[in-house]
Amino acid sequence: MKYEDRITTTTNPTAKRLFELMVEKETNLSVAADLTSSREILDLLDKIGPEICVAKLHVDIITDFTPEFIDKLMALKEKHNFLIFEDRKFADIGNTVKMQYSGGVYHIVDWADITNAHTVPGPGIIEGMKEVGLPKGRGLLLLAEMTPEGTLAKGKYTKESIKMAQENEDFVIGFITTKKLINDPKFINFTPGVKFGGGGDALKQQYNTPEKAIKGGSDVLIVGRGIYQADNPQEEAKKYKEEAWKAYLDSTS
Ligand code: S5P
């Protein structure tokens, strides 16, 4: 199904917005901006903003974080029309994650359109996050699978995660997964571990190529080192965007 035809299959405003802007910008590329200084991240996002639909962050690796970073991030979001995904991977009981999501130093719920959660605590984690996230129209991704060699997120774990998503489809907008998991167009499959040439890294990360990931039913490709470590991240992001969009057009035509 084409992204434009999936807009009406979900009630979640963030999922709707994501489908819309993927169509507007003709991109299903998300960057994992895993850099450690505010300036580097903002520079990268300003350069590659036109190529991406989602900017994925790990805010807790930034060494010089201040609230002004979020103000500048919001300005770039406006300028380039992308969504913000804080890859926090929440993993605690409902009452605790609710505080972690809305409070602390980062106040993630105030600025991240999308965040994600492990399903190991069971459905209470979703219920806790939903209490603060849904009133703001946010969307949650469940880590139904993970990319590293030896992951425990497979088989029954993945199946149970899908069930939790189906029971909370107003707030859960999709999955972190290597492939399409169920035939339900409202759920968006975000796939990390993507790099030209495939392979892996020294710490058990495993890569798929953009084309294979999209043909396996992935909707949004997450590319980190493949882009920000390239000699010319802007050119490289363009290449990923073009390859991923072509694979999407092929698979939906
Ligand atoms: O299973 C996973 C889930 C995630 S969100 N495997 C992953 O690699 N990720 C994230 O995707 C990871 O935290 C990192 O930010 C990004 C992959 O980065 P890369 O440099 O390996 O492309």
Short mmCIF file of N, CA, C and O in Angstrom, two decimals, residues 22-139:
data_model
loop_
_atom_site.label_atom_id
_atom_site.label_comp_id
_atom_site.label_asym_id
_atom_site.label_seq_id
_atom_site.Cartn_x
_atom_site.Cartn_y
_atom_site.Cartn_z
N MET A 22 6.18 12.10 4.27
CA MET A 22 6.95 11.18 3.42
C MET A 22 6.53 11.36 1.96
O MET A 22 7.37 11.36 1.05
N VAL A 23 5.22 11.54 1.77
CA VAL A 23 4.71 11.72 0.40
C VAL A 23 5.14 13.09 -0.14
O VAL A 23 5.65 13.19 -1.26
N GLU A 24 4.98 14.13 0.69
CA GLU A 24 5.36 15.49 0.26
C GLU A 24 6.83 15.57 -0.13
O GLU A 24 7.20 16.17 -1.13
N LYS A 25 7.70 14.99 0.70
CA LYS A 25 9.14 15.13 0.50
C LYS A 25 9.75 13.97 -0.30
O LYS A 25 10.94 13.99 -0.61
N GLU A 26 8.91 12.97 -0.61
CA GLU A 26 9.39 11.76 -1.30
C GLU A 26 10.61 11.18 -0.61
O GLU A 26 11.66 10.95 -1.23
N THR A 27 10.46 10.93 0.67
CA THR A 27 11.57 10.29 1.40
C THR A 27 11.05 9.37 2.50
O THR A 27 10.10 9.70 3.20
N ASN A 28 11.68 8.22 2.63
CA ASN A 28 11.41 7.31 3.75
C ASN A 28 12.70 7.06 4.52
O ASN A 28 12.89 6.01 5.10
N LEU A 29 13.55 8.08 4.51
CA LEU A 29 14.84 7.99 5.19
C LEU A 29 14.82 8.74 6.53
O LEU A 29 14.37 9.89 6.59
N SER A 30 15.33 8.05 7.56
CA SER A 30 15.53 8.70 8.86
C SER A 30 17.01 8.62 9.17
O SER A 30 17.64 7.60 8.92
N VAL A 31 17.55 9.71 9.73
CA VAL A 31 18.96 9.65 10.11
C VAL A 31 19.07 9.40 11.60
O VAL A 31 18.30 9.95 12.39
N ALA A 32 20.01 8.53 11.98
CA ALA A 32 20.37 8.38 13.40
C ALA A 32 21.53 9.33 13.63
O ALA A 32 22.67 9.03 13.28
N ALA A 33 21.22 10.51 14.21
CA ALA A 33 22.25 11.55 14.38
C ALA A 33 22.99 11.30 15.69
O ALA A 33 22.86 12.05 16.66
N ASP A 34 23.76 10.21 15.71
CA ASP A 34 24.41 9.79 16.96
C ASP A 34 25.74 10.52 17.18
O ASP A 34 26.80 9.89 17.31
N LEU A 35 25.66 11.83 17.23
CA LEU A 35 26.84 12.65 17.47
C LEU A 35 26.73 13.20 18.88
O LEU A 35 25.63 13.25 19.44
N THR A 36 27.85 13.63 19.45
CA THR A 36 27.82 13.94 20.88
C THR A 36 27.84 15.44 21.20
O THR A 36 27.72 15.81 22.35
N SER A 37 28.00 16.30 20.19
CA SER A 37 27.91 17.73 20.50
C SER A 37 26.69 18.34 19.81
O SER A 37 26.33 17.94 18.70
N SER A 38 26.08 19.29 20.50
CA SER A 38 24.87 19.94 19.97
C SER A 38 25.14 20.52 18.59
O SER A 38 24.33 20.37 17.67
N ARG A 39 26.27 21.20 18.46
CA ARG A 39 26.59 21.88 17.20
C ARG A 39 26.67 20.88 16.03
O ARG A 39 26.11 21.09 14.97
N GLU A 40 27.37 19.75 16.29
CA GLU A 40 27.52 18.74 15.23
C GLU A 40 26.16 18.20 14.79
O GLU A 40 25.92 18.01 13.60
N ILE A 41 25.29 17.95 15.77
CA ILE A 41 23.97 17.41 15.43
C ILE A 41 23.17 18.43 14.63
O ILE A 41 22.58 18.10 13.59
N LEU A 42 23.16 19.67 15.10
CA LEU A 42 22.37 20.71 14.42
C LEU A 42 22.92 20.96 13.01
O LEU A 42 22.15 21.12 12.05
N ASP A 43 24.25 20.97 12.87
CA ASP A 43 24.86 21.16 11.54
C ASP A 43 24.45 20.03 10.60
O ASP A 43 24.08 20.27 9.45
N LEU A 44 24.54 18.79 11.12
CA LEU A 44 24.18 17.64 10.27
C LEU A 44 22.72 17.75 9.83
O LEU A 44 22.40 17.58 8.64
N LEU A 45 21.83 18.04 10.79
CA LEU A 45 20.40 18.07 10.45
C LEU A 45 20.07 19.22 9.50
O LEU A 45 19.17 19.11 8.66
N ASP A 46 20.81 20.32 9.62
CA ASP A 46 20.56 21.42 8.69
C ASP A 46 20.99 21.03 7.27
O ASP A 46 20.31 21.33 6.30
N LYS A 47 22.10 20.31 7.17
CA LYS A 47 22.60 19.89 5.85
C LYS A 47 21.71 18.85 5.19
O LYS A 47 21.43 18.91 4.00
N ILE A 48 21.29 17.84 5.99
CA ILE A 48 20.58 16.72 5.36
C ILE A 48 19.06 16.80 5.56
O ILE A 48 18.33 15.92 5.10
N GLY A 49 18.61 17.87 6.22
CA GLY A 49 17.17 18.05 6.49
C GLY A 49 16.26 17.79 5.29
O GLY A 49 15.23 17.12 5.43
N PRO A 50 16.61 18.29 4.08
CA PRO A 50 15.73 18.08 2.94
C PRO A 50 15.59 16.60 2.52
O PRO A 50 14.64 16.25 1.84
N GLU A 51 16.52 15.76 2.96
CA GLU A 51 16.51 14.37 2.50
C GLU A 51 15.75 13.43 3.45
O GLU A 51 15.50 12.29 3.09
N ILE A 52 15.43 13.90 4.66
CA ILE A 52 14.90 12.96 5.67
C ILE A 52 13.44 13.25 6.06
O ILE A 52 12.97 14.38 5.95
N CYS A 53 12.76 12.20 6.54
CA CYS A 53 11.42 12.40 7.09
C CYS A 53 11.46 12.44 8.62
O CYS A 53 10.57 13.02 9.24
N VAL A 54 12.47 11.82 9.21
CA VAL A 54 12.57 11.76 10.67
C VAL A 54 14.03 11.93 11.09
O VAL A 54 14.92 11.32 10.51
N ALA A 55 14.24 12.77 12.12
CA ALA A 55 15.57 12.89 12.73
C ALA A 55 15.54 12.11 14.03
O ALA A 55 14.75 12.42 14.93
N LYS A 56 16.37 11.07 14.10
CA LYS A 56 16.40 10.25 15.32
C LYS A 56 17.59 10.65 16.19
O LYS A 56 18.70 10.79 15.69
N LEU A 57 17.30 10.86 17.48
CA LEU A 57 18.33 11.32 18.41
C LEU A 57 18.50 10.35 19.58
O LEU A 57 17.58 9.61 19.92
N HIS A 58 19.69 10.41 20.19
CA HIS A 58 19.91 9.85 21.52
C HIS A 58 20.32 11.06 22.35
O HIS A 58 21.50 11.40 22.44
N VAL A 59 19.34 11.72 22.97
CA VAL A 59 19.63 12.98 23.63
C VAL A 59 20.61 12.79 24.80
O VAL A 59 21.37 13.70 25.14
N ASP A 60 20.63 11.57 25.36
CA ASP A 60 21.49 11.34 26.53
C ASP A 60 22.96 11.09 26.17
O ASP A 60 23.78 10.84 27.06
N ILE A 61 23.34 11.18 24.89
CA ILE A 61 24.77 11.09 24.56
C ILE A 61 25.36 12.47 24.27
O ILE A 61 26.54 12.62 24.01
N ILE A 62 24.50 13.51 24.35
CA ILE A 62 24.98 14.86 24.06
C ILE A 62 25.72 15.40 25.29
O ILE A 62 25.15 15.42 26.39
N THR A 63 26.96 15.82 25.08
CA THR A 63 27.79 16.21 26.24
C THR A 63 27.51 17.66 26.68
O THR A 63 27.81 18.03 27.81
N ASP A 64 26.95 18.47 25.78
CA ASP A 64 26.74 19.88 26.13
C ASP A 64 25.26 20.26 26.01
O ASP A 64 24.92 21.35 25.55
N PHE A 65 24.38 19.33 26.41
CA PHE A 65 22.94 19.57 26.29
C PHE A 65 22.48 20.78 27.11
O PHE A 65 22.84 20.92 28.27
N THR A 66 21.68 21.64 26.50
CA THR A 66 20.97 22.70 27.21
C THR A 66 19.58 22.80 26.57
O THR A 66 19.39 22.33 25.44
N PRO A 67 18.61 23.41 27.25
CA PRO A 67 17.29 23.56 26.64
C PRO A 67 17.33 24.32 25.30
O PRO A 67 16.47 24.14 24.45
N GLU A 68 18.35 25.15 25.11
CA GLU A 68 18.46 25.88 23.83
C GLU A 68 18.67 24.93 22.66
O GLU A 68 18.30 25.23 21.52
N PHE A 69 19.27 23.78 22.94
CA PHE A 69 19.44 22.78 21.87
C PHE A 69 18.07 22.40 21.32
O PHE A 69 17.89 22.31 20.10
N ILE A 70 17.10 22.21 22.23
CA ILE A 70 15.75 21.82 21.78
C ILE A 70 15.12 22.96 20.98
O ILE A 70 14.48 22.72 19.95
N ASP A 71 15.32 24.22 21.40
CA ASP A 71 14.77 25.35 20.64
C ASP A 71 15.33 25.35 19.22
O ASP A 71 14.60 25.54 18.24
N LYS A 72 16.63 25.12 19.10
CA LYS A 72 17.26 25.12 17.77
C LYS A 72 16.80 23.92 16.94
O LYS A 72 16.61 24.03 15.73
N LEU A 73 16.60 22.80 17.62
CA LEU A 73 16.10 21.60 16.94
C LEU A 73 14.70 21.86 16.37
O LEU A 73 14.39 21.50 15.23
N MET A 74 13.86 22.54 17.16
CA MET A 74 12.49 22.85 16.72
C MET A 74 12.52 23.79 15.50
O MET A 74 11.70 23.67 14.60
N ALA A 75 13.49 24.71 15.50
CA ALA A 75 13.60 25.63 14.36
C ALA A 75 13.98 24.85 13.10
O ALA A 75 13.44 25.09 12.01
N LEU A 76 14.87 23.87 13.23
CA LEU A 76 15.27 23.05 12.06
C LEU A 76 14.12 22.16 11.60
O LEU A 76 13.93 21.93 10.40
N LYS A 77 13.36 21.68 12.57
CA LYS A 77 12.19 20.85 12.25
C LYS A 77 11.20 21.65 11.37
O LYS A 77 10.69 21.16 10.37
N GLU A 78 10.98 22.90 11.77
CA GLU A 78 10.11 23.79 11.00
C GLU A 78 10.68 24.06 9.61
O GLU A 78 10.00 23.99 8.60
N LYS A 79 11.97 24.39 9.59
CA LYS A 79 12.64 24.77 8.34
C LYS A 79 12.60 23.64 7.31
O LYS A 79 12.32 23.86 6.14
N HIS A 80 12.88 22.40 7.78
CA HIS A 80 13.03 21.29 6.83
C HIS A 80 11.86 20.32 6.81
O HIS A 80 11.87 19.38 6.00
N ASN A 81 10.89 20.51 7.71
CA ASN A 81 9.72 19.65 7.71
C ASN A 81 10.08 18.17 7.94
O ASN A 81 9.93 17.34 7.04
N PHE A 82 10.59 17.88 9.13
CA PHE A 82 10.78 16.48 9.51
C PHE A 82 10.26 16.29 10.93
O PHE A 82 9.97 17.26 11.63
N LEU A 83 10.09 15.03 11.34
CA LEU A 83 9.65 14.73 12.70
C LEU A 83 10.87 14.36 13.56
O LEU A 83 11.90 13.98 13.03
N ILE A 84 10.69 14.48 14.88
CA ILE A 84 11.76 14.15 15.81
C ILE A 84 11.44 12.84 16.54
O ILE A 84 10.33 12.68 17.08
N PHE A 85 12.40 11.95 16.53
CA PHE A 85 12.28 10.65 17.20
C PHE A 85 13.38 10.55 18.25
O PHE A 85 14.56 10.51 17.91
N GLU A 86 13.01 10.56 19.52
CA GLU A 86 13.99 10.34 20.60
C GLU A 86 14.03 8.84 20.89
O GLU A 86 13.06 8.26 21.36
N ASP A 87 15.19 8.26 20.59
CA ASP A 87 15.38 6.80 20.68
C ASP A 87 15.72 6.41 22.12
O ASP A 87 16.79 5.89 22.40
N ARG A 88 14.79 6.67 23.04
CA ARG A 88 15.06 6.51 24.47
C ARG A 88 14.97 5.05 24.94
O ARG A 88 15.49 4.69 25.97
N LYS A 89 14.26 4.24 24.19
CA LYS A 89 14.09 2.81 24.55
C LYS A 89 13.70 2.65 26.02
O LYS A 89 14.40 2.02 26.81
N PHE A 90 12.56 3.22 26.38
CA PHE A 90 12.04 3.09 27.75
C PHE A 90 11.84 1.60 28.08
O PHE A 90 11.52 0.81 27.19
N ALA A 91 12.02 1.25 29.37
CA ALA A 91 11.97 -0.18 29.71
C ALA A 91 11.51 -0.47 31.13
O ALA A 91 11.77 -1.54 31.64
N ASP A 92 10.80 0.48 31.78
CA ASP A 92 10.46 0.28 33.19
C ASP A 92 8.94 0.13 33.38
O ASP A 92 8.19 0.07 32.41
N ILE A 93 8.52 0.11 34.63
CA ILE A 93 7.08 -0.01 34.92
C ILE A 93 6.37 1.29 34.54
O ILE A 93 7.00 2.35 34.44
N GLY A 94 5.07 1.17 34.32
CA GLY A 94 4.28 2.31 33.84
C GLY A 94 4.49 3.59 34.64
O GLY A 94 4.72 4.67 34.09
N ASN A 95 4.44 3.48 35.96
CA ASN A 95 4.54 4.67 36.82
C ASN A 95 5.89 5.37 36.66
O ASN A 95 5.98 6.59 36.68
N THR A 96 6.95 4.58 36.48
CA THR A 96 8.29 5.16 36.34
C THR A 96 8.49 5.78 34.95
O THR A 96 8.99 6.90 34.82
N VAL A 97 8.08 5.04 33.91
CA VAL A 97 8.31 5.58 32.56
C VAL A 97 7.54 6.87 32.32
O VAL A 97 8.00 7.75 31.59
N LYS A 98 6.39 6.97 32.98
CA LYS A 98 5.59 8.18 32.84
C LYS A 98 6.42 9.40 33.30
O LYS A 98 6.44 10.45 32.64
N MET A 99 7.13 9.22 34.40
CA MET A 99 7.97 10.32 34.93
C MET A 99 9.20 10.52 34.04
O MET A 99 9.61 11.65 33.77
N GLN A 100 9.79 9.41 33.57
CA GLN A 100 10.99 9.53 32.72
C GLN A 100 10.65 10.21 31.39
O GLN A 100 11.45 10.96 30.84
N TYR A 101 9.46 9.93 30.87
CA TYR A 101 9.04 10.45 29.57
C TYR A 101 8.72 11.95 29.66
O TYR A 101 9.05 12.72 28.76
N SER A 102 8.12 12.36 30.80
CA SER A 102 7.66 13.75 30.87
C SER A 102 8.57 14.66 31.69
O SER A 102 8.56 15.87 31.54
N GLY A 103 9.37 14.06 32.59
CA GLY A 103 10.12 14.88 33.54
C GLY A 103 11.62 14.85 33.35
O GLY A 103 12.11 14.81 32.23
N GLY A 104 12.33 14.86 34.48
CA GLY A 104 13.79 14.85 34.45
C GLY A 104 14.35 16.10 33.80
O GLY A 104 13.74 17.17 33.84
N VAL A 105 15.51 15.96 33.19
CA VAL A 105 16.17 17.09 32.55
C VAL A 105 15.62 17.32 31.14
O VAL A 105 15.55 18.43 30.65
N TYR A 106 15.19 16.23 30.50
CA TYR A 106 14.93 16.31 29.06
C TYR A 106 13.47 16.59 28.66
O TYR A 106 13.23 17.06 27.55
N HIS A 107 12.51 16.26 29.51
CA HIS A 107 11.08 16.49 29.18
C HIS A 107 10.76 16.00 27.77
O HIS A 107 10.22 16.75 26.94
N ILE A 108 11.10 14.76 27.50
CA ILE A 108 11.04 14.21 26.13
C ILE A 108 9.66 14.39 25.48
O ILE A 108 9.55 14.73 24.31
N VAL A 109 8.61 14.19 26.28
CA VAL A 109 7.26 14.25 25.69
C VAL A 109 6.93 15.64 25.11
O VAL A 109 6.09 15.77 24.23
N ASP A 110 7.65 16.66 25.60
CA ASP A 110 7.36 18.02 25.12
C ASP A 110 7.90 18.30 23.72
O ASP A 110 7.47 19.25 23.07
N TRP A 111 8.88 17.54 23.27
CA TRP A 111 9.47 17.85 21.96
C TRP A 111 9.63 16.68 20.99
O TRP A 111 9.82 16.89 19.80
N ALA A 112 9.55 15.43 21.51
CA ALA A 112 9.75 14.29 20.61
C ALA A 112 8.41 13.80 20.07
O ALA A 112 7.55 13.37 20.84
N ASP A 113 8.24 13.91 18.75
CA ASP A 113 7.00 13.41 18.14
C ASP A 113 6.86 11.91 18.38
O ASP A 113 5.78 11.39 18.61
N ILE A 114 8.01 11.24 18.29
CA ILE A 114 8.03 9.77 18.38
C ILE A 114 9.07 9.37 19.42
O ILE A 114 10.13 9.98 19.51
N THR A 115 8.74 8.34 20.21
CA THR A 115 9.77 7.70 21.02
C THR A 115 9.49 6.20 21.00
O THR A 115 8.55 5.76 20.32
N ASN A 116 10.33 5.44 21.69
CA ASN A 116 10.14 3.98 21.60
C ASN A 116 10.28 3.32 22.97
O ASN A 116 10.79 3.92 23.92
N ALA A 117 9.79 2.08 23.06
CA ALA A 117 9.81 1.36 24.32
C ALA A 117 10.06 -0.12 24.09
O ALA A 117 9.61 -0.69 23.10
N HIS A 118 10.77 -0.72 25.04
CA HIS A 118 10.89 -2.17 25.07
C HIS A 118 9.58 -2.74 25.60
O HIS A 118 8.89 -2.10 26.40
N THR A 119 9.26 -3.96 25.22
CA THR A 119 8.01 -4.57 25.68
C THR A 119 8.24 -5.55 26.83
O THR A 119 7.30 -6.17 27.30
N VAL A 120 9.48 -5.63 27.30
CA VAL A 120 9.79 -6.61 28.35
C VAL A 120 8.97 -6.40 29.63
O VAL A 120 8.62 -7.38 30.30
N PRO A 121 8.57 -5.15 30.00
CA PRO A 121 7.74 -5.02 31.21
C PRO A 121 6.28 -5.39 30.99
O PRO A 121 5.50 -5.39 31.95
N GLY A 122 5.86 -5.64 29.76
CA GLY A 122 4.44 -5.91 29.50
C GLY A 122 3.69 -4.63 29.21
O GLY A 122 4.28 -3.54 29.17
N PRO A 123 2.34 -4.73 29.01
CA PRO A 123 1.56 -3.59 28.51
C PRO A 123 1.52 -2.36 29.42
O PRO A 123 1.20 -1.26 28.97
N GLY A 124 1.86 -2.50 30.71
CA GLY A 124 1.84 -1.36 31.63
C GLY A 124 2.75 -0.23 31.17
O GLY A 124 2.48 0.95 31.41
N ILE A 125 3.82 -0.57 30.47
CA ILE A 125 4.75 0.47 30.00
C ILE A 125 4.04 1.37 28.97
O ILE A 125 4.19 2.59 28.98
N ILE A 126 3.22 0.75 28.15
CA ILE A 126 2.51 1.53 27.12
C ILE A 126 1.45 2.39 27.78
O ILE A 126 1.30 3.58 27.47
N GLU A 127 0.74 1.78 28.75
CA GLU A 127 -0.33 2.53 29.43
C GLU A 127 0.23 3.76 30.16
O GLU A 127 -0.36 4.84 30.11
N GLY A 128 1.37 3.60 30.81
CA GLY A 128 2.00 4.72 31.52
C GLY A 128 2.41 5.83 30.56
O GLY A 128 2.14 7.02 30.80
N MET A 129 3.03 5.45 29.47
CA MET A 129 3.50 6.46 28.51
C MET A 129 2.34 7.14 27.80
O MET A 129 2.37 8.32 27.50
N LYS A 130 1.31 6.33 27.55
CA LYS A 130 0.13 6.86 26.84
C LYS A 130 -0.54 7.99 27.63
O LYS A 130 -1.01 8.97 27.04
N GLU A 131 -0.55 7.86 28.95
CA GLU A 131 -1.20 8.89 29.78
C GLU A 131 -0.63 10.28 29.53
O GLU A 131 -1.34 11.27 29.58
N VAL A 132 0.68 10.35 29.28
CA VAL A 132 1.26 11.67 29.04
C VAL A 132 1.49 11.95 27.55
O VAL A 132 1.50 13.11 27.12
N GLY A 133 1.64 10.89 26.76
CA GLY A 133 1.97 11.09 25.34
C GLY A 133 0.77 11.32 24.43
O GLY A 133 0.81 12.18 23.54
N LEU A 134 -0.30 10.57 24.67
CA LEU A 134 -1.44 10.68 23.74
C LEU A 134 -2.12 12.05 23.78
O LEU A 134 -2.47 12.59 22.72
N PRO A 135 -2.29 12.68 24.98
CA PRO A 135 -2.89 14.02 24.98
C PRO A 135 -2.11 15.02 24.13
O PRO A 135 -2.66 16.01 23.66
N LYS A 136 -0.82 14.77 23.93
CA LYS A 136 -0.02 15.66 23.09
C LYS A 136 0.08 15.15 21.65
O LYS A 136 0.83 15.70 20.84
N GLY A 137 -0.63 14.07 21.35
CA GLY A 137 -0.64 13.55 19.98
C GLY A 137 0.62 12.80 19.58
O GLY A 137 0.90 12.60 18.41
N ARG A 138 1.41 12.36 20.58
CA ARG A 138 2.67 11.67 20.27
C ARG A 138 2.43 10.23 19.81
O ARG A 138 1.35 9.68 20.03
N GLY A 139 3.48 9.64 19.24
CA GLY A 139 3.40 8.25 18.78
C GLY A 139 4.52 7.42 19.39
O GLY A 139 5.63 7.91 19.61
#
